[in-house]
């Protein structure tokens, strides 16, 4: 659990998805999250998530909001 590492600012993921529906690249905002353990958790989940196949590579931006406990 990385609750203490949740940044105060908005969290977002930019995901590059290959035509076969698999994530190729995941970049997180704020940038510091990319090197943090919490960012690794986000990245692992997003890289393992299947997306619908498409005719070409697509890039999507997804806001992420941690659940309040």
mmCIF file of N, CA, C and O in Angstrom:
data_model
loop_
_atom_site.group_PDB
_atom_site.id
_atom_site.type_symbol
_atom_site.label_atom_id
_atom_site.label_comp_id
_atom_site.label_asym_id
_atom_site.label_seq_id
_atom_site.Cartn_x
_atom_site.Cartn_y
_atom_site.Cartn_z
ATOM 1 N N UNK A 1 0.846 -1.181 0.000
ATOM 2 C CA UNK A 1 0.000 0.000 0.000
ATOM 3 C C UNK A 1 0.889 1.241 0.000
ATOM 4 O O UNK A 1 1.809 1.332 0.794
ATOM 5 N N UNK A 2 0.609 2.186 -0.878
ATOM 6 C CA UNK A 2 1.441 3.388 -1.036
ATOM 7 C C UNK A 2 0.644 4.654 -0.732
ATOM 8 O O UNK A 2 0.889 5.691 -1.321
ATOM 9 N N UNK A 3 -0.321 4.580 0.174
ATOM 10 C CA UNK A 3 -1.186 5.738 0.467
ATOM 11 C C UNK A 3 -0.391 6.982 0.854
ATOM 12 O O UNK A 3 -0.773 8.088 0.507
ATOM 13 N N UNK A 4 0.700 6.807 1.572
ATOM 14 C CA UNK A 4 1.490 7.962 1.999
ATOM 15 C C UNK A 4 2.236 8.612 0.834
ATOM 16 O O UNK A 4 2.739 9.717 0.962
ATOM 17 N N UNK A 5 2.295 7.951 -0.307
ATOM 18 C CA UNK A 5 3.019 8.475 -1.470
ATOM 19 C C UNK A 5 2.100 9.124 -2.501
ATOM 20 O O UNK A 5 2.560 9.553 -3.555
ATOM 21 N N UNK A 6 0.802 9.209 -2.217
ATOM 22 C CA UNK A 6 -0.138 9.798 -3.177
ATOM 23 C C UNK A 6 0.113 11.304 -3.232
ATOM 24 O O UNK A 6 0.041 11.992 -2.213
ATOM 25 N N UNK A 7 0.420 11.820 -4.425
ATOM 26 C CA UNK A 7 0.687 13.260 -4.534
ATOM 27 C C UNK A 7 -0.593 14.075 -4.351
ATOM 28 O O UNK A 7 -1.697 13.580 -4.576
ATOM 29 N N UNK A 8 -0.432 15.323 -3.943
ATOM 30 C CA UNK A 8 -1.580 16.215 -3.753
ATOM 31 C C UNK A 8 -2.152 16.701 -5.073
ATOM 32 O O UNK A 8 -3.325 17.022 -5.151
ATOM 33 N N UNK A 9 -1.317 16.779 -6.088
ATOM 34 C CA UNK A 9 -1.791 17.271 -7.381
ATOM 35 C C UNK A 9 -2.486 16.153 -8.163
ATOM 36 O O UNK A 9 -2.448 14.985 -7.781
ATOM 37 N N UNK A 10 -3.119 16.532 -9.251
ATOM 38 C CA UNK A 10 -3.849 15.579 -10.077
ATOM 39 C C UNK A 10 -2.902 14.537 -10.671
ATOM 40 O O UNK A 10 -1.793 14.854 -11.091
ATOM 41 N N UNK A 11 -3.363 13.300 -10.706
ATOM 42 C CA UNK A 11 -2.593 12.199 -11.287
ATOM 43 C C UNK A 11 -3.226 11.849 -12.627
ATOM 44 O O UNK A 11 -4.444 11.749 -12.737
ATOM 45 N N UNK A 12 -2.391 11.655 -13.630
ATOM 46 C CA UNK A 12 -2.888 11.274 -14.949
ATOM 47 C C UNK A 12 -1.896 10.319 -15.601
ATOM 48 O O UNK A 12 -0.704 10.345 -15.313
ATOM 49 N N UNK A 13 -2.418 9.469 -16.475
ATOM 50 C CA UNK A 13 -1.583 8.535 -17.232
ATOM 51 C C UNK A 13 -1.786 8.784 -18.716
ATOM 52 O O UNK A 13 -2.919 8.947 -19.171
ATOM 53 N N UNK A 14 -0.694 8.821 -19.447
ATOM 54 C CA UNK A 14 -0.742 8.835 -20.907
ATOM 55 C C UNK A 14 -0.301 7.448 -21.339
ATOM 56 O O UNK A 14 0.792 6.995 -20.977
ATOM 57 N N UNK A 15 -1.182 6.764 -22.068
ATOM 58 C CA UNK A 15 -0.944 5.370 -22.439
ATOM 59 C C UNK A 15 -0.897 5.258 -23.955
ATOM 60 O O UNK A 15 -1.835 5.656 -24.641
ATOM 61 N N UNK A 16 0.206 4.720 -24.468
ATOM 62 C CA UNK A 16 0.318 4.430 -25.898
ATOM 63 C C UNK A 16 -0.079 2.967 -26.075
ATOM 64 O O UNK A 16 0.528 2.074 -25.475
ATOM 65 N N UNK A 17 -1.119 2.743 -26.888
ATOM 66 C CA UNK A 17 -1.674 1.408 -27.071
ATOM 67 C C UNK A 17 -1.408 0.940 -28.500
ATOM 68 O O UNK A 17 -1.746 1.630 -29.464
ATOM 69 N N UNK A 18 -0.784 -0.231 -28.615
ATOM 70 C CA UNK A 18 -0.490 -0.811 -29.929
ATOM 71 C C UNK A 18 -1.795 -1.280 -30.592
ATOM 72 O O UNK A 18 -2.821 -1.464 -29.928
ATOM 73 N N UNK A 19 -1.737 -1.517 -31.882
ATOM 74 C CA UNK A 19 -2.911 -1.963 -32.633
ATOM 75 C C UNK A 19 -3.480 -3.271 -32.082
ATOM 76 O O UNK A 19 -4.684 -3.517 -32.181
ATOM 77 N N UNK A 20 -2.644 -4.094 -31.460
ATOM 78 C CA UNK A 20 -3.125 -5.370 -30.914
ATOM 79 C C UNK A 20 -3.815 -5.217 -29.557
ATOM 80 O O UNK A 20 -4.273 -6.199 -28.968
ATOM 81 N N UNK A 21 -3.900 -3.983 -29.032
ATOM 82 C CA UNK A 21 -4.609 -3.732 -27.787
ATOM 83 C C UNK A 21 -3.749 -3.797 -26.540
ATOM 84 O O UNK A 21 -4.253 -3.677 -25.434
ATOM 85 N N UNK A 22 -2.450 -3.957 -26.712
ATOM 86 C CA UNK A 22 -1.555 -3.992 -25.544
ATOM 87 C C UNK A 22 -0.878 -2.632 -25.364
ATOM 88 O O UNK A 22 -0.456 -2.006 -26.341
ATOM 89 N N UNK A 23 -0.766 -2.225 -24.101
ATOM 90 C CA UNK A 23 -0.081 -0.962 -23.807
ATOM 91 C C UNK A 23 1.399 -1.106 -24.141
ATOM 92 O O UNK A 23 2.027 -2.109 -23.812
ATOM 93 N N UNK A 24 1.946 -0.112 -24.815
ATOM 94 C CA UNK A 24 3.370 -0.114 -25.160
ATOM 95 C C UNK A 24 4.165 0.787 -24.235
ATOM 96 O O UNK A 24 5.291 0.471 -23.869
ATOM 97 N N UNK A 25 3.582 1.946 -23.892
ATOM 98 C CA UNK A 25 4.260 2.935 -23.055
ATOM 99 C C UNK A 25 3.230 3.544 -22.105
ATOM 100 O O UNK A 25 2.117 3.843 -22.524
ATOM 101 N N UNK A 26 3.623 3.727 -20.852
ATOM 102 C CA UNK A 26 2.795 4.426 -19.872
ATOM 103 C C UNK A 26 3.648 5.521 -19.244
ATOM 104 O O UNK A 26 4.723 5.245 -18.713
ATOM 105 N N UNK A 27 3.184 6.755 -19.335
ATOM 106 C CA UNK A 27 3.847 7.906 -18.698
ATOM 107 C C UNK A 27 2.873 8.489 -17.694
ATOM 108 O O UNK A 27 1.689 8.642 -18.000
ATOM 109 N N UNK A 28 3.375 8.834 -16.518
ATOM 110 C CA UNK A 28 2.524 9.366 -15.460
ATOM 111 C C UNK A 28 2.836 10.830 -15.184
ATOM 112 O O UNK A 28 3.968 11.278 -15.342
ATOM 113 N N UNK A 29 1.825 11.545 -14.761
ATOM 114 C CA UNK A 29 1.951 12.928 -14.293
ATOM 115 C C UNK A 29 1.407 12.960 -12.885
ATOM 116 O O UNK A 29 0.364 12.352 -12.638
ATOM 117 N N UNK A 30 2.019 13.606 -11.956
ATOM 118 C CA UNK A 30 3.241 14.388 -12.070
ATOM 119 C C UNK A 30 4.447 13.504 -12.394
ATOM 120 O O UNK A 30 4.453 12.312 -12.084
ATOM 121 N N UNK A 31 5.434 14.096 -13.025
ATOM 122 C CA UNK A 31 6.609 13.362 -13.505
ATOM 123 C C UNK A 31 7.313 12.559 -12.417
ATOM 124 O O UNK A 31 7.825 11.473 -12.678
ATOM 125 N N UNK A 32 7.343 13.071 -11.192
ATOM 126 C CA UNK A 32 8.034 12.381 -10.099
ATOM 127 C C UNK A 32 7.433 11.000 -9.836
ATOM 128 O O UNK A 32 8.105 10.108 -9.322
ATOM 129 N N UNK A 33 6.193 10.807 -10.226
ATOM 130 C CA UNK A 33 5.520 9.526 -10.012
ATOM 131 C C UNK A 33 6.142 8.413 -10.854
ATOM 132 O O UNK A 33 6.102 7.246 -10.477
ATOM 133 N N UNK A 34 6.754 8.755 -11.980
ATOM 134 C CA UNK A 34 7.348 7.748 -12.861
ATOM 135 C C UNK A 34 8.462 6.956 -12.188
ATOM 136 O O UNK A 34 8.661 5.783 -12.501
ATOM 137 N N UNK A 35 9.170 7.558 -11.244
ATOM 138 C CA UNK A 35 10.284 6.884 -10.563
ATOM 139 C C UNK A 35 9.910 6.369 -9.172
ATOM 140 O O UNK A 35 10.717 5.735 -8.518
ATOM 141 N N UNK A 36 8.674 6.622 -8.744
ATOM 142 C CA UNK A 36 8.248 6.246 -7.393
ATOM 143 C C UNK A 36 7.607 4.851 -7.386
ATOM 144 O O UNK A 36 7.079 4.403 -8.403
ATOM 145 N N UNK A 37 7.636 4.157 -6.242
ATOM 146 C CA UNK A 37 6.993 2.844 -6.145
ATOM 147 C C UNK A 37 5.505 2.880 -6.500
ATOM 148 O O UNK A 37 5.002 1.975 -7.166
ATOM 149 N N UNK A 38 4.801 3.938 -6.111
ATOM 150 C CA UNK A 38 3.383 4.056 -6.467
ATOM 151 C C UNK A 38 3.219 4.114 -7.979
ATOM 152 O O UNK A 38 2.332 3.470 -8.547
ATOM 153 N N UNK A 39 4.092 4.842 -8.650
ATOM 154 C CA UNK A 39 4.047 4.920 -10.108
ATOM 155 C C UNK A 39 4.298 3.562 -10.741
ATOM 156 O O UNK A 39 3.673 3.215 -11.745
ATOM 157 N N UNK A 40 5.188 2.771 -10.150
ATOM 158 C CA UNK A 40 5.436 1.422 -10.645
ATOM 159 C C UNK A 40 4.188 0.560 -10.556
ATOM 160 O O UNK A 40 3.889 -0.219 -11.465
ATOM 161 N N UNK A 41 3.436 0.714 -9.465
ATOM 162 C CA UNK A 41 2.173 -0.039 -9.325
ATOM 163 C C UNK A 41 1.184 0.374 -10.405
ATOM 164 O O UNK A 41 0.570 -0.481 -11.055
ATOM 165 N N UNK A 42 1.008 1.684 -10.586
ATOM 166 C CA UNK A 42 0.104 2.165 -11.642
ATOM 167 C C UNK A 42 0.537 1.624 -12.999
ATOM 168 O O UNK A 42 -0.265 1.122 -13.785
ATOM 169 N N UNK A 43 1.829 1.741 -13.291
ATOM 170 C CA UNK A 43 2.352 1.310 -14.586
ATOM 171 C C UNK A 43 2.134 -0.183 -14.810
ATOM 172 O O UNK A 43 1.713 -0.605 -15.881
ATOM 173 N N UNK A 44 2.403 -1.002 -13.788
ATOM 174 C CA UNK A 44 2.213 -2.451 -13.925
ATOM 175 C C UNK A 44 0.774 -2.807 -14.251
ATOM 176 O O UNK A 44 0.507 -3.650 -15.110
ATOM 177 N N UNK A 45 -0.159 -2.172 -13.564
ATOM 178 C CA UNK A 45 -1.578 -2.448 -13.816
ATOM 179 C C UNK A 45 -1.967 -2.010 -15.225
ATOM 180 O O UNK A 45 -2.619 -2.752 -15.971
ATOM 181 N N UNK A 46 -1.556 -0.806 -15.612
ATOM 182 C CA UNK A 46 -1.936 -0.294 -16.936
ATOM 183 C C UNK A 46 -1.276 -1.080 -18.069
ATOM 184 O O UNK A 46 -1.894 -1.297 -19.118
ATOM 185 N N UNK A 47 -0.045 -1.525 -17.868
ATOM 186 C CA UNK A 47 0.628 -2.316 -18.905
ATOM 187 C C UNK A 47 -0.030 -3.689 -19.071
ATOM 188 O O UNK A 47 0.005 -4.268 -20.157
ATOM 189 N N UNK A 48 -0.637 -4.218 -18.015
ATOM 190 C CA UNK A 48 -1.281 -5.536 -18.073
ATOM 191 C C UNK A 48 -2.746 -5.460 -18.504
ATOM 192 O O UNK A 48 -3.366 -6.495 -18.768
ATOM 193 N N UNK A 49 -3.298 -4.262 -18.590
ATOM 194 C CA UNK A 49 -4.708 -4.100 -18.945
ATOM 195 C C UNK A 49 -4.896 -4.298 -20.443
ATOM 196 O O UNK A 49 -4.225 -3.647 -21.238
ATOM 197 N N UNK A 50 -5.819 -5.184 -20.848
ATOM 198 C CA UNK A 50 -6.088 -5.337 -22.284
ATOM 199 C C UNK A 50 -7.001 -4.209 -22.780
ATOM 200 O O UNK A 50 -7.975 -3.856 -22.104
ATOM 201 N N UNK A 51 -6.657 -3.655 -23.905
ATOM 202 C CA UNK A 51 -7.456 -2.615 -24.550
ATOM 203 C C UNK A 51 -8.002 -3.186 -25.859
ATOM 204 O O UNK A 51 -7.444 -4.148 -26.399
ATOM 205 N N UNK A 52 -9.073 -2.600 -26.392
ATOM 206 C CA UNK A 52 -9.605 -3.105 -27.663
ATOM 207 C C UNK A 52 -8.583 -2.931 -28.795
ATOM 208 O O UNK A 52 -7.889 -1.914 -28.841
ATOM 209 N N UNK A 53 -8.491 -3.890 -29.695
ATOM 210 C CA UNK A 53 -7.620 -3.730 -30.861
ATOM 211 C C UNK A 53 -8.090 -2.549 -31.716
ATOM 212 O O UNK A 53 -9.271 -2.190 -31.698
ATOM 213 N N UNK A 54 -7.164 -1.971 -32.451
ATOM 214 C CA UNK A 54 -7.483 -0.834 -33.327
ATOM 215 C C UNK A 54 -6.676 -0.971 -34.613
ATOM 216 O O UNK A 54 -5.779 -1.808 -34.716
ATOM 217 N N UNK A 55 -6.981 -0.142 -35.582
ATOM 218 C CA UNK A 55 -6.285 -0.179 -36.871
ATOM 219 C C UNK A 55 -4.850 0.337 -36.763
ATOM 220 O O UNK A 55 -4.005 -0.014 -37.584
ATOM 221 N N UNK A 56 -4.582 1.157 -35.749
ATOM 222 C CA UNK A 56 -3.249 1.752 -35.597
ATOM 223 C C UNK A 56 -2.979 2.008 -34.110
ATOM 224 O O UNK A 56 -3.879 1.919 -33.284
ATOM 225 N N UNK A 57 -1.740 2.360 -33.811
ATOM 226 C CA UNK A 57 -1.368 2.727 -32.452
ATOM 227 C C UNK A 57 -2.146 3.969 -32.037
ATOM 228 O O UNK A 57 -2.298 4.902 -32.817
ATOM 229 N N UNK A 58 -2.636 3.968 -30.816
ATOM 230 C CA UNK A 58 -3.395 5.099 -30.269
ATOM 231 C C UNK A 58 -2.751 5.561 -28.975
ATOM 232 O O UNK A 58 -2.103 4.783 -28.270
ATOM 233 N N UNK A 59 -2.932 6.828 -28.648
ATOM 234 C CA UNK A 59 -2.487 7.369 -27.371
ATOM 235 C C UNK A 59 -3.702 7.945 -26.666
ATOM 236 O O UNK A 59 -4.465 8.708 -27.264
ATOM 237 N N UNK A 60 -3.887 7.545 -25.402
ATOM 238 C CA UNK A 60 -5.000 8.064 -24.617
ATOM 239 C C UNK A 60 -4.466 8.686 -23.331
ATOM 240 O O UNK A 60 -3.394 8.312 -22.849
ATOM 241 N N UNK A 61 -5.205 9.641 -22.794
ATOM 242 C CA UNK A 61 -4.882 10.277 -21.519
ATOM 243 C C UNK A 61 -5.992 9.934 -20.543
ATOM 244 O O UNK A 61 -7.173 10.110 -20.861
ATOM 245 N N UNK A 62 -5.602 9.445 -19.365
ATOM 246 C CA UNK A 62 -6.574 8.985 -18.386
ATOM 247 C C UNK A 62 -6.289 9.662 -17.038
ATOM 248 O O UNK A 62 -5.199 9.483 -16.491
ATOM 249 N N UNK A 63 -7.277 10.422 -16.493
ATOM 250 C CA UNK A 63 -7.086 10.929 -15.143
ATOM 251 C C UNK A 63 -7.248 9.788 -14.145
ATOM 252 O O UNK A 63 -8.085 8.906 -14.330
ATOM 253 N N UNK A 64 -6.422 9.775 -13.120
ATOM 254 C CA UNK A 64 -6.487 8.734 -12.087
ATOM 255 C C UNK A 64 -6.791 9.404 -10.759
ATOM 256 O O UNK A 64 -6.125 10.364 -10.373
ATOM 257 N N UNK A 65 -7.782 8.879 -10.072
ATOM 258 C CA UNK A 65 -8.156 9.455 -8.785
ATOM 259 C C UNK A 65 -8.163 8.344 -7.739
ATOM 260 O O UNK A 65 -8.997 7.453 -7.809
ATOM 261 N N UNK A 66 -7.213 8.383 -6.808
ATOM 262 C CA UNK A 66 -7.194 7.372 -5.755
ATOM 263 C C UNK A 66 -8.476 7.435 -4.930
ATOM 264 O O UNK A 66 -9.040 8.504 -4.710
ATOM 265 N N UNK A 67 -8.920 6.279 -4.527
ATOM 266 C CA UNK A 67 -10.119 6.166 -3.710
ATOM 267 C C UNK A 67 -9.835 6.702 -2.309
ATOM 268 O O UNK A 67 -8.799 6.398 -1.730
ATOM 269 N N UNK A 68 -10.745 7.502 -1.787
ATOM 270 C CA UNK A 68 -10.594 7.991 -0.421
ATOM 271 C C UNK A 68 -10.917 6.851 0.532
ATOM 272 O O UNK A 68 -11.794 6.051 0.281
ATOM 273 N N UNK A 69 -10.184 6.788 1.631
ATOM 274 C CA UNK A 69 -10.461 5.708 2.585
ATOM 275 C C UNK A 69 -11.070 6.230 3.846
ATOM 276 O O UNK A 69 -11.080 7.369 4.146
#
